[in-house]
Each structure stands twice: as structure tokens, then as C-alpha cells.
Coordinates of N, CA and C in Angstrom, one line a residue:
Chain A
A92 N 34.1 -10.1 90.7 CA 34.2 -11.5 90.2 C 35.4 -12.2 90.8
D93 N 35.2 -13.5 90.9 CA 36.2 -14.4 91.6 C 37.0 -15.2 90.5
I94 N 38.2 -14.8 90.3 CA 39.0 -15.5 89.3 C 39.2 -16.9 89.6
E95 N 39.5 -17.2 90.8 CA 39.8 -18.6 91.2 C 38.5 -19.5 91.0
A96 N 37.4 -19.0 91.3 CA 36.1 -19.7 91.1 C 35.9 -19.9 89.6
G97 N 36.3 -18.9 88.8 CA 36.2 -19.0 87.4 C 37.1 -20.1 86.8
K98 N 38.3 -20.1 87.4 CA 39.2 -21.1 86.9 C 38.7 -22.5 87.2
A99 N 38.1 -22.7 88.4 CA 37.6 -24.0 88.7 C 36.4 -24.4 87.7
K100 N 35.6 -23.4 87.4 CA 34.5 -23.6 86.5 C 34.9 -23.9 85.1
A101 N 36.1 -23.4 84.8 CA 36.6 -23.4 83.4 C 37.2 -24.7 82.9
A102 N 37.2 -25.7 83.8 CA 37.8 -27.0 83.4 C 37.2 -27.5 82.1
V103 N 35.9 -27.5 82.0 CA 35.2 -28.0 80.8 C 35.5 -27.2 79.6
C104 N 35.8 -25.9 79.7 CA 36.1 -25.1 78.6 C 37.4 -25.5 77.9
A105 N 38.4 -26.0 78.7 CA 39.7 -26.3 78.2 C 39.7 -27.3 77.1
A106 N 38.8 -28.1 77.0 CA 38.8 -29.2 76.0 C 38.8 -28.5 74.6
C107 N 38.1 -27.4 74.4 CA 38.1 -26.7 73.1 C 38.9 -25.4 73.1
H108 N 38.9 -24.7 74.2 CA 39.6 -23.4 74.2 C 41.0 -23.5 74.8
G109 N 41.5 -24.7 75.1 CA 42.9 -24.8 75.6 C 43.0 -24.6 77.1
A110 N 43.9 -25.3 77.7 CA 44.1 -25.2 79.1 C 44.5 -23.8 79.6
N111 N 45.2 -23.1 78.7 CA 45.5 -21.7 79.0 C 44.8 -20.7 78.2
G112 N 43.6 -21.1 77.7 CA 42.8 -20.2 76.9 C 43.3 -20.0 75.5
I113 N 44.2 -20.7 75.1 CA 44.7 -20.7 73.7 C 44.2 -22.0 73.0
S114 N 43.3 -21.8 72.1 CA 42.7 -23.0 71.5 C 43.6 -23.8 70.6
A115 N 43.5 -25.1 70.7 CA 44.3 -25.9 69.8 C 43.5 -26.2 68.5
V116 N 42.3 -25.7 68.4 CA 41.5 -26.0 67.2 C 41.2 -24.7 66.4
P117 N 41.6 -24.7 65.1 CA 41.5 -23.4 64.4 C 40.1 -22.7 64.4
M118 N 39.1 -23.5 64.5 CA 37.7 -22.9 64.4 C 37.3 -22.3 65.7
Y119 N 38.0 -22.7 66.8 CA 37.6 -22.2 68.1 C 38.4 -21.0 68.6
P120 N 37.8 -20.0 69.1 CA 38.6 -18.8 69.5 C 39.4 -19.0 70.7
N121 N 40.6 -18.3 70.7 CA 41.4 -18.1 71.9 C 40.5 -17.2 72.9
L122 N 40.7 -17.5 74.1 CA 40.0 -16.7 75.2 C 40.9 -16.0 76.1
A123 N 42.2 -16.4 76.1 CA 43.2 -15.8 77.0 C 43.3 -14.3 76.7
G124 N 43.1 -13.5 77.7 CA 43.3 -12.0 77.6 C 42.2 -11.3 76.8
Q125 N 41.1 -12.1 76.5 CA 40.0 -11.4 75.8 C 39.3 -10.5 76.8
K126 N 38.6 -9.5 76.3 CA 37.9 -8.5 77.1 C 36.9 -9.2 78.0
E127 N 36.9 -8.9 79.3 CA 36.0 -9.5 80.3 C 34.6 -9.3 79.9
A128 N 34.2 -8.0 79.6 CA 32.8 -7.7 79.3 C 32.3 -8.4 78.1
Y129 N 33.3 -8.5 77.1 CA 32.9 -9.2 75.9 C 32.6 -10.7 76.1
I130 N 33.5 -11.3 76.9 CA 33.3 -12.8 77.2 C 31.9 -12.9 77.9
A131 N 31.7 -12.1 78.9 CA 30.4 -12.2 79.7 C 29.2 -12.0 78.8
K132 N 29.3 -11.1 77.9 CA 28.2 -10.8 77.0 C 27.9 -12.0 76.1
Q133 N 29.0 -12.6 75.6 CA 28.8 -13.8 74.7 C 28.2 -15.0 75.4
L134 N 28.7 -15.2 76.6 CA 28.1 -16.3 77.4 C 26.6 -16.1 77.7
K135 N 26.3 -14.8 78.0 CA 24.8 -14.5 78.2 C 24.0 -14.7 76.9
D136 N 24.6 -14.3 75.8 CA 24.0 -14.4 74.5 C 23.8 -15.9 74.1
F137 N 24.8 -16.7 74.4 CA 24.7 -18.1 74.1 C 23.6 -18.7 74.9
K138 N 23.6 -18.3 76.2 CA 22.5 -18.8 77.1 C 21.1 -18.4 76.7
A139 N 21.0 -17.2 76.3 CA 19.7 -16.6 75.9 C 19.3 -17.1 74.5
G140 N 20.3 -17.6 73.7 CA 20.0 -18.0 72.3 C 20.1 -16.9 71.3
T141 N 20.5 -15.7 71.8 CA 20.6 -14.6 70.8 C 21.9 -14.7 70.0
R142 N 22.9 -15.4 70.6 CA 24.0 -15.9 69.7 C 23.9 -17.4 69.7
K143 N 23.8 -17.9 68.5 CA 23.5 -19.3 68.3 C 24.7 -20.2 68.0
D144 N 24.9 -21.2 68.8 CA 26.0 -22.1 68.5 C 25.7 -23.5 69.1
P145 N 25.7 -24.5 68.3 CA 25.2 -25.8 68.9 C 26.1 -26.4 70.0
V146 N 27.4 -26.0 70.0 CA 28.3 -26.4 71.1 C 28.1 -25.6 72.3
M147 N 28.1 -24.2 72.1 CA 28.1 -23.3 73.2 C 26.8 -23.2 73.9
A148 N 25.7 -23.4 73.2 CA 24.4 -23.2 73.8 C 24.2 -24.1 75.1
P149 N 24.5 -25.4 75.0 CA 24.3 -26.3 76.1 C 25.4 -26.0 77.2
M150 N 26.6 -25.5 76.8 CA 27.6 -25.1 77.8 C 27.1 -24.0 78.7
A151 N 26.5 -23.0 78.0 CA 26.2 -21.7 78.7 C 24.9 -21.9 79.5
M152 N 24.0 -22.8 79.1 CA 22.7 -23.0 79.7 C 22.7 -23.0 81.2
P153 N 23.6 -23.9 81.8 CA 23.5 -24.0 83.3 C 24.2 -22.9 84.1
L154 N 24.9 -22.0 83.4 CA 25.7 -21.0 84.1 C 24.8 -19.9 84.7
T155 N 25.1 -19.6 86.0 CA 24.5 -18.4 86.6 C 25.2 -17.2 86.2
D156 N 24.6 -16.0 86.5 CA 25.3 -14.8 86.2 C 26.6 -14.7 87.0
E157 N 26.7 -15.3 88.2 CA 27.9 -15.2 88.9 C 29.0 -16.1 88.2
D158 N 28.6 -17.3 87.8 CA 29.5 -18.2 87.0 C 30.0 -17.4 85.8
I159 N 29.2 -16.8 85.1 CA 29.6 -16.1 83.9 C 30.6 -14.9 84.2
A160 N 30.3 -14.2 85.3 CA 31.2 -13.1 85.7 C 32.6 -13.7 86.1
N161 N 32.5 -14.8 86.8 CA 33.8 -15.5 87.2 C 34.6 -16.0 86.1
L162 N 33.9 -16.7 85.1 CA 34.6 -17.2 83.9 C 35.2 -16.1 83.1
A163 N 34.4 -15.0 82.9 CA 34.9 -13.9 82.1 C 36.2 -13.3 82.8
A164 N 36.1 -13.2 84.1 CA 37.3 -12.6 84.8 C 38.5 -13.5 84.7
Y165 N 38.2 -14.8 84.8 CA 39.3 -15.8 84.7 C 40.0 -15.7 83.3
F166 N 39.2 -15.8 82.3 CA 39.9 -15.8 80.9 C 40.5 -14.5 80.6
A167 N 39.9 -13.4 81.0 CA 40.5 -12.1 80.8 C 41.8 -12.0 81.5
S168 N 42.0 -12.7 82.6 CA 43.2 -12.6 83.4 C 44.4 -13.3 82.8
L169 N 44.1 -14.3 81.9 CA 45.2 -15.1 81.3 C 45.9 -14.3 80.2
K170 N 47.2 -14.6 80.2 CA 48.1 -13.9 79.2 C 48.2 -14.7 77.9
Chain B
A271 N 45.9 -16.2 51.6 CA 45.4 -14.9 52.0 C 46.6 -13.9 52.0
D272 N 46.2 -12.6 51.8 CA 47.1 -11.6 51.7 C 47.1 -10.7 52.9
I273 N 48.1 -10.8 53.8 CA 48.1 -10.1 55.0 C 48.1 -8.5 54.8
E274 N 48.9 -8.1 53.8 CA 49.0 -6.7 53.6 C 47.7 -6.1 53.1
A275 N 47.0 -6.8 52.2 CA 45.7 -6.4 51.7 C 44.7 -6.4 52.9
G276 N 44.8 -7.3 53.8 CA 44.0 -7.3 55.0 C 44.2 -6.1 55.9
K277 N 45.5 -5.8 56.0 CA 45.9 -4.6 56.8 C 45.2 -3.4 56.2
A278 N 45.3 -3.2 54.9 CA 44.7 -2.0 54.3 C 43.2 -2.0 54.5
K279 N 42.6 -3.1 54.4 CA 41.2 -3.2 54.5 C 40.7 -3.0 56.0
A280 N 41.6 -3.2 56.9 CA 41.3 -3.2 58.4 C 41.3 -1.8 59.0
A281 N 41.6 -0.8 58.2 CA 41.6 0.6 58.7 C 40.3 0.9 59.5
V282 N 39.2 0.5 58.9 CA 37.9 0.9 59.5 C 37.7 0.1 60.8
C283 N 38.3 -1.1 60.9 CA 38.1 -2.0 62.1 C 38.7 -1.4 63.3
A284 N 39.8 -0.6 63.1 CA 40.6 0.0 64.2 C 39.8 0.9 65.1
A285 N 38.8 1.5 64.6 CA 38.0 2.4 65.4 C 37.5 1.7 66.7
C286 N 37.1 0.5 66.5 CA 36.5 -0.3 67.7 C 37.5 -1.3 68.2
H287 N 38.2 -2.0 67.3 CA 39.1 -3.1 67.7 C 40.5 -2.7 67.9
G288 N 40.8 -1.4 67.8 CA 42.2 -0.9 68.1 C 43.1 -1.0 66.9
A289 N 44.1 -0.1 66.9 CA 45.0 -0.1 65.7 C 45.8 -1.3 65.6
N290 N 46.0 -2.0 66.8 CA 46.8 -3.2 66.8 C 46.0 -4.4 67.1
G291 N 44.7 -4.3 67.0 CA 43.8 -5.4 67.2 C 43.5 -5.6 68.7
I292 N 43.9 -4.7 69.5 CA 43.6 -4.7 71.0 C 42.6 -3.6 71.2
S293 N 41.4 -4.0 71.5 CA 40.3 -3.0 71.6 C 40.5 -2.1 72.8
A294 N 40.1 -0.9 72.6 CA 40.1 0.1 73.7 C 38.8 0.1 74.5
V295 N 37.8 -0.6 74.0 CA 36.4 -0.6 74.5 C 36.1 -2.0 75.1
P296 N 35.7 -2.0 76.4 CA 35.5 -3.3 77.1 C 34.6 -4.3 76.4
M297 N 33.6 -3.7 75.7 CA 32.5 -4.6 75.1 C 33.0 -5.2 73.8
Y298 N 34.1 -4.6 73.2 CA 34.5 -5.1 71.9 C 35.7 -6.0 72.0
P299 N 35.7 -7.1 71.3 CA 36.7 -8.1 71.5 C 38.1 -7.7 70.9
N300 N 39.2 -8.1 71.5 CA 40.5 -8.1 70.9 C 40.5 -9.0 69.7
L301 N 41.2 -8.6 68.7 CA 41.3 -9.5 67.5 C 42.7 -10.0 67.3
A302 N 43.7 -9.3 67.9 CA 45.1 -9.6 67.7 C 45.4 -11.1 68.1
G303 N 45.9 -11.8 67.2 CA 46.3 -13.2 67.5 C 45.1 -14.2 67.6
Q304 N 43.9 -13.7 67.2 CA 42.8 -14.6 67.3 C 42.9 -15.6 66.1
K305 N 42.3 -16.7 66.3 CA 42.4 -17.8 65.3 C 41.8 -17.3 63.9
E306 N 42.6 -17.5 62.9 CA 42.2 -17.1 61.5 C 40.9 -17.7 61.1
A307 N 40.7 -18.9 61.3 CA 39.5 -19.6 60.8 C 38.3 -19.1 61.6
Y308 N 38.5 -18.8 62.9 CA 37.4 -18.3 63.7 C 37.0 -16.9 63.2
I309 N 38.0 -16.0 63.0 CA 37.6 -14.7 62.5 C 36.9 -14.7 61.2
A310 N 37.4 -15.5 60.3 CA 36.7 -15.7 59.0 C 35.3 -16.1 59.1
K311 N 35.1 -17.1 60.0 CA 33.7 -17.6 60.2 C 32.8 -16.6 60.8
Q312 N 33.3 -15.8 61.7 CA 32.4 -14.8 62.3 C 32.1 -13.7 61.3
L313 N 33.0 -13.3 60.5 CA 32.7 -12.3 59.5 C 31.7 -12.8 58.5
K314 N 31.8 -14.1 58.1 CA 30.8 -14.7 57.2 C 29.4 -14.8 57.9
D315 N 29.5 -15.1 59.2 CA 28.2 -15.2 59.9 C 27.5 -13.9 60.1
F316 N 28.3 -12.8 60.3 CA 27.8 -11.5 60.4 C 27.2 -11.1 59.1
K317 N 27.9 -11.4 58.0 CA 27.4 -11.0 56.7 C 26.1 -11.8 56.3
A318 N 26.1 -13.1 56.7 CA 24.9 -13.9 56.4 C 23.7 -13.6 57.4
G319 N 24.1 -13.0 58.5 CA 23.0 -12.7 59.5 C 22.8 -13.9 60.4
T320 N 23.6 -14.9 60.3 CA 23.5 -16.0 61.3 C 24.1 -15.7 62.6
R321 N 25.0 -14.7 62.7 CA 25.4 -14.1 63.9 C 25.0 -12.6 63.8
K322 N 24.2 -12.2 64.7 CA 23.5 -10.9 64.6 C 24.2 -9.9 65.5
D323 N 24.6 -8.8 64.9 CA 25.1 -7.6 65.7 C 24.9 -6.4 64.8
P324 N 24.2 -5.4 65.5 CA 23.8 -4.2 64.7 C 25.0 -3.4 64.2
V325 N 26.2 -3.5 64.8 CA 27.4 -2.8 64.4 C 28.1 -3.6 63.3
M326 N 28.3 -4.9 63.5 CA 29.1 -5.7 62.6 C 28.3 -6.1 61.3
A327 N 27.0 -6.2 61.4 CA 26.3 -6.6 60.2 C 26.6 -5.7 59.0
P328 N 26.5 -4.3 59.1 CA 26.8 -3.5 58.0 C 28.3 -3.4 57.6
M329 N 29.2 -3.7 58.6 CA 30.6 -3.8 58.3 C 30.9 -5.0 57.4
A330 N 30.3 -6.1 57.7 CA 30.6 -7.3 57.0 C 29.9 -7.4 55.7
M331 N 28.8 -6.7 55.5 CA 28.0 -6.8 54.3 C 28.8 -6.7 53.0
P332 N 29.6 -5.6 52.9 CA 30.3 -5.4 51.6 C 31.5 -6.3 51.4
L333 N 31.9 -7.1 52.4 CA 33.2 -7.8 52.2 C 33.0 -9.1 51.3
T334 N 34.0 -9.2 50.4 CA 34.0 -10.4 49.6 C 34.7 -11.6 50.4
D335 N 34.6 -12.8 49.9 CA 35.3 -13.9 50.6 C 36.8 -13.6 50.6
E336 N 37.3 -13.0 49.6 CA 38.7 -12.7 49.6 C 39.1 -11.6 50.7
D337 N 38.2 -10.6 50.8 CA 38.4 -9.6 51.8 C 38.4 -10.3 53.2
I338 N 37.5 -11.2 53.4 CA 37.4 -11.8 54.7 C 38.6 -12.7 55.0
A339 N 39.1 -13.4 54.0 CA 40.3 -14.2 54.2 C 41.5 -13.3 54.5
N340 N 41.6 -12.2 53.8 CA 42.7 -11.3 54.1 C 42.6 -10.7 55.5
L341 N 41.4 -10.2 55.8 CA 41.3 -9.6 57.2 C 41.6 -10.6 58.3
A342 N 41.1 -11.8 58.1 CA 41.3 -12.9 59.1 C 42.8 -13.2 59.2
A343 N 43.5 -13.2 58.1 CA 44.9 -13.5 58.1 C 45.7 -12.4 58.8
Y344 N 45.3 -11.1 58.5 CA 45.9 -10.0 59.1 C 45.8 -10.0 60.6
F345 N 44.6 -10.1 61.1 CA 44.4 -10.0 62.6 C 45.0 -11.2 63.3
A346 N 45.0 -12.4 62.7 CA 45.6 -13.5 63.3 C 47.1 -13.4 63.3
S347 N 47.7 -12.5 62.4 CA 49.1 -12.3 62.4 C 49.6 -11.4 63.5
L348 N 48.7 -10.6 64.0 CA 49.1 -9.6 65.1 C 49.4 -10.3 66.4
K349 N 50.4 -9.7 67.1 CA 50.7 -10.3 68.4 C 50.0 -9.5 69.5

């Protein structure tokens, strides 16, 4: 996975999950340092609709498997 | 919410999510320092079946709203 590509792709995520992966909103999870495989699975589940969320579904929809791998690697890399 | 009560209730969570809320298993999320409101919502969603997971569903089933509030406060309090 490409952490730098993930970082570039993550710009839109920052609005809810924070610029450093620490959410400013109590209802939204921190992503910094989260497990890479867990993040990737959740994005795939949001995309597939097996995990349902009205905000995350349209976010995950356009992501390729490579995008997902890069995003997961990027957030997992944050402290 | 009662952090100490949450800690006592969290013994069973440690098997997958780690004794300090840092998971030893790549597919399972870290919970340490996660947002309290987010953890509580996920436990309620697992209990209600609106978030589906074969492992978490039976874990969440017996939890009261008070248990959920205490568990969320406990994991959010971990660094």
C-alpha cells in the first residue's frame, strides 16, 4: 500500500475524522493508529452495503481496492 | 458513566481488543481512546442488529444501556 497516495485521497475524510485522524465530533471515530486491516474491511463493507451508514456509503462507493488499501495504510500510520 | 464498572465489564472484551484496548489481532479494532459516543453507538447497533457482526452480536446482546455507557467511558479513557 502507498501511504502518500492514501494521504492525498484522505483529504475529504478530514472533515469528519480530523486532519490527523482524530475526530472533532463525538459521534465519529478516530482513525489515527487504527488497525489497517480493520479500516480496509470497514471501507469495503460500507462500499458493499454490508455495513450501513448514510454518510460513509457514498464516500466508500467510488473507492477502488487500491484506494482502500492506501487509505487504510495512511490512517494506520498516524499516531 | 462509571469507568470502574466499565473496566470490570470489559474483561471479556480483552480477548480480542487487548487488555489495554489495543488489539493484538489485525482484523479487530483498537478501542483505547476511541470516542465514547461512537463506541456506545456501535454497541447499541450490534445489539439491535443494525450493525451486523457474528462475533459482536452475542457480546452486545446482554448489555444494558448502563453497561454500554460504562464500557464506552472505560475504553474512551484509555490512552
